[in-house]
Amino acid sequence: TAIIGVTGSGKSYLTFHLIESLLKKGIKVMILDLTREHLQYLHKHNPYALKQAADVKTWLTTEGSPNLAIHQFATSTSFPFTTFEFTKQAFEHLSTTLKLKAGKNLPASLCIIYEEAHSLIPEWNQVTVQSDKDHVNNTARIILQGRKFGLGCMLVTQRTANVTKTILNQCNSIFALQSFDQTGLDFLRNYMGEEYSGTLSRLPQRQAIL
């Protein structure tokens, strides 16, 4: 799923409510949060604090751990690398503990939230060093493989043009809130057509085209 819109359009609150819906269904949620807003809003769910990538396995394997966990990038020196490390830990746990059945995907079990996705999984021409490009590609590869293991993701961004299209193109649910970025509007036009994409700059706050 992708949630796209300018600052103040309602992205964060929509994301908060979708996360709570996932939690009610018993689906685990791991939030990679640069904004540090999720902990404030979702504190009543007693989220597990993920300080380093190794904590992901501890969270997922410890009996009684909450279904919600949050990492806030306090010590990260490369957002794409940190994002890859946490995504990799989640995927490795699912792929080694769950057994696939021929012709079937496993039911949803874990959703990763990429808040400010344009910084965590940027498009290839938005990275400053080659290694970050490699990290984004590796994250994308995991996301593409993860669905069959019940791993999903939610991208939240105000800069559609700056998010890697390798992952964004796999989002079959898109919440498009108010948006003015022409490159982003061009991308959304491919999904919803000219008639709908042309209205995004005039949408009131907290309204979206799904």
Coordinates of C-alpha atoms in Angstrom, one line a residue:
T1 CA 0.0 0.0 0.0
A2 CA 1.1 3.6 -0.7
I3 CA -0.1 6.7 1.0
I4 CA 0.8 9.8 -0.9
G5 CA 0.2 13.5 -0.2
V6 CA 1.6 16.8 0.8
T7 CA 2.3 17.8 4.4
G8 CA -0.9 18.4 6.3
S9 CA -3.1 16.5 3.8
G10 CA -3.8 13.7 6.4
K11 CA -1.2 11.0 5.6
S12 CA -0.1 10.5 9.2
Y13 CA -3.6 10.1 10.7
L14 CA -4.7 7.8 7.9
T15 CA -1.5 5.7 8.5
F16 CA -2.2 5.6 12.3
H17 CA -5.7 4.3 11.8
L18 CA -4.6 1.7 9.2
I19 CA -1.9 0.5 11.6
E20 CA -4.5 0.1 14.4
S21 CA -6.7 -1.9 12.0
L22 CA -3.8 -4.2 11.2
L23 CA -3.2 -4.7 14.9
K24 CA -6.8 -5.6 15.6
K25 CA -6.5 -8.3 13.0
G26 CA -3.5 -9.8 14.9
I27 CA -1.0 -8.7 12.2
K28 CA 2.4 -7.5 13.5
V29 CA 3.5 -4.0 12.4
M30 CA 7.1 -2.8 12.3
I31 CA 7.4 1.0 11.8
L32 CA 10.6 2.6 10.4
D33 CA 9.9 6.1 11.5
L34 CA 11.9 9.2 10.7
T35 CA 9.2 11.6 11.9
R36 CA 9.0 10.2 15.4
E37 CA 5.3 10.8 15.4
H38 CA 4.1 7.2 15.5
L39 CA 5.3 6.6 19.1
Q40 CA 3.4 9.6 20.3
Y41 CA 0.2 8.6 18.7
L42 CA 0.4 4.8 19.2
H43 CA 1.9 4.7 22.7
K44 CA -1.3 3.1 24.1
H45 CA -0.3 -0.1 22.2
N46 CA 3.0 -0.3 24.2
P47 CA 5.2 -0.6 21.1
Y48 CA 8.5 -2.5 21.3
A49 CA 11.5 -0.3 20.9
L50 CA 13.8 -1.5 18.2
K51 CA 17.2 0.1 18.7
Q52 CA 19.2 -2.1 16.3
A53 CA 18.4 -4.6 13.6
A54 CA 19.2 -7.6 15.8
D55 CA 16.2 -6.5 18.0
V56 CA 13.8 -7.5 15.3
K57 CA 14.3 -11.2 15.8
T58 CA 14.0 -10.8 19.6
W59 CA 10.7 -8.9 19.2
L60 CA 9.3 -11.5 16.8
T61 CA 10.4 -14.5 18.9
T62 CA 9.7 -13.4 22.4
E63 CA 6.4 -14.7 23.7
G64 CA 4.2 -11.9 24.9
S65 CA 5.8 -9.1 22.9
P66 CA 3.4 -6.5 21.6
N67 CA 2.4 -6.7 17.9
L68 CA 3.8 -3.2 17.3
A69 CA 7.4 -2.3 17.1
I70 CA 9.1 1.1 16.2
H71 CA 12.6 2.1 15.1
Q72 CA 13.4 5.9 15.1
F73 CA 16.8 6.0 13.4
A74 CA 18.5 7.6 16.4
T75 CA 22.0 6.5 15.5
S76 CA 21.7 5.8 11.8
T77 CA 24.4 7.1 9.5
S78 CA 22.6 5.8 6.3
F79 CA 18.9 5.6 6.2
P80 CA 18.8 3.2 3.2
F81 CA 21.3 0.9 4.9
T82 CA 19.4 0.9 8.2
T83 CA 16.1 0.3 6.3
F84 CA 17.7 -2.7 4.5
E85 CA 19.1 -4.2 7.7
F86 CA 15.7 -4.1 9.5
T87 CA 13.8 -5.3 6.5
K88 CA 16.3 -8.2 6.0
Q89 CA 15.9 -9.3 9.7
A90 CA 12.1 -9.4 9.4
F91 CA 12.2 -11.4 6.1
E92 CA 14.9 -13.8 7.3
H93 CA 12.7 -14.6 10.4
L94 CA 9.6 -15.3 8.3
S95 CA 11.3 -17.2 5.6
T96 CA 13.2 -19.5 8.0
T97 CA 10.3 -20.2 10.4
L98 CA 7.3 -20.5 8.0
K99 CA 6.8 -23.2 5.5
L100 CA 5.4 -22.5 2.1
K101 CA 2.7 -24.6 0.4
A102 CA 2.7 -25.2 -3.3
G103 CA 0.8 -22.6 -5.1
K104 CA -0.2 -20.6 -2.0
N105 CA 0.9 -17.5 -0.3
L106 CA 0.9 -17.5 3.5
P107 CA -1.7 -15.2 5.2
A108 CA -0.6 -11.7 6.2
S109 CA 1.6 -11.8 9.3
L110 CA 3.8 -8.7 9.3
C111 CA 3.6 -5.3 7.7
I112 CA 6.5 -2.9 7.5
I113 CA 5.7 0.9 7.5
Y114 CA 8.2 3.0 5.6
E115 CA 7.5 6.5 7.0
E116 CA 9.1 9.3 4.8
A117 CA 9.7 6.5 2.3
H118 CA 11.6 8.9 -0.1
S119 CA 14.4 9.0 2.5
L120 CA 14.4 5.3 3.3
I121 CA 14.0 3.8 -0.1
P122 CA 14.9 6.6 -2.5
E123 CA 14.9 6.4 -6.3
W124 CA 18.2 5.5 -7.9
N125 CA 18.9 9.1 -9.0
Q126 CA 18.3 10.5 -5.5
V127 CA 21.1 8.6 -3.6
T128 CA 24.4 10.3 -2.8
V129 CA 26.6 7.2 -2.7
Q130 CA 26.5 4.0 -4.7
S131 CA 26.2 1.8 -1.6
D132 CA 22.8 3.4 -0.8
K133 CA 21.6 2.4 -4.3
D134 CA 22.6 -1.2 -3.6
H135 CA 20.8 -1.1 -0.2
V136 CA 17.6 0.2 -1.8
N137 CA 17.8 -2.5 -4.4
N138 CA 18.3 -5.2 -1.8
T139 CA 15.3 -3.9 0.2
A140 CA 13.2 -3.9 -3.0
R141 CA 14.2 -7.5 -3.7
I142 CA 13.1 -8.6 -0.2
I143 CA 9.7 -6.8 -0.5
L144 CA 9.1 -8.5 -3.8
Q145 CA 9.8 -11.9 -2.3
G146 CA 8.2 -11.3 1.0
R147 CA 4.5 -11.3 -0.1
K148 CA 4.5 -15.1 -0.3
F149 CA 5.6 -15.3 3.3
G150 CA 2.9 -12.9 4.5
L151 CA 5.2 -9.9 4.5
G152 CA 3.6 -6.6 3.3
C153 CA 4.6 -3.0 3.3
M154 CA 3.1 0.5 3.5
L155 CA 4.9 3.4 1.9
V156 CA 4.1 6.9 3.3
T157 CA 5.6 9.8 1.4
Q158 CA 5.1 13.4 0.1
R159 CA 7.6 13.0 -2.7
T160 CA 6.4 10.2 -5.0
A161 CA 9.0 11.0 -7.6
N162 CA 11.8 10.3 -5.1
V163 CA 10.7 6.8 -4.0
T164 CA 12.1 3.8 -5.8
K165 CA 9.6 2.7 -8.4
T166 CA 10.7 -0.9 -8.0
I167 CA 8.6 -1.0 -4.8
L168 CA 6.1 1.7 -5.5
N169 CA 5.0 -0.1 -8.7
Q170 CA 4.1 -3.2 -6.6
C171 CA 1.7 -1.2 -4.5
N172 CA -1.8 -2.4 -5.6
S173 CA -3.6 -0.1 -3.1
I174 CA -2.9 3.6 -3.3
F175 CA -4.3 6.4 -1.1
A176 CA -3.7 9.6 -3.1
L177 CA -4.3 12.7 -0.9
Q178 CA -3.8 16.3 -1.9
S179 CA -0.7 16.6 -4.1
F180 CA 1.0 19.3 -6.2
D181 CA 4.2 17.6 -7.4
Q182 CA 4.0 17.3 -11.2
T183 CA 6.2 14.2 -11.4
G184 CA 4.1 12.5 -8.7
L185 CA 0.9 13.4 -10.5
D186 CA 2.4 12.0 -13.7
F187 CA 3.1 8.7 -11.9
L188 CA -0.5 8.6 -10.4
R189 CA -2.0 9.3 -13.8
N190 CA -0.8 5.8 -14.9
Y191 CA -2.9 4.3 -12.0
M192 CA -6.1 6.4 -12.0
G193 CA -6.2 8.2 -15.3
E194 CA -6.2 11.9 -16.2
E195 CA -9.7 12.6 -14.8
Y196 CA -8.8 11.6 -11.3
S197 CA -5.2 12.6 -11.1
G198 CA -6.2 16.1 -12.2
T199 CA -8.3 16.6 -9.1
L200 CA -5.5 15.8 -6.6
S201 CA -4.3 19.4 -6.3
R202 CA -7.8 20.5 -5.4
L203 CA -8.7 17.8 -2.8
P204 CA -9.6 19.1 0.6
Q205 CA -7.6 18.0 3.6
R206 CA -8.2 14.4 4.8
Q207 CA -9.9 13.4 1.5
A208 CA -8.3 10.9 -0.8
I209 CA -8.7 9.0 -4.0
L210 CA -8.2 5.3 -3.4

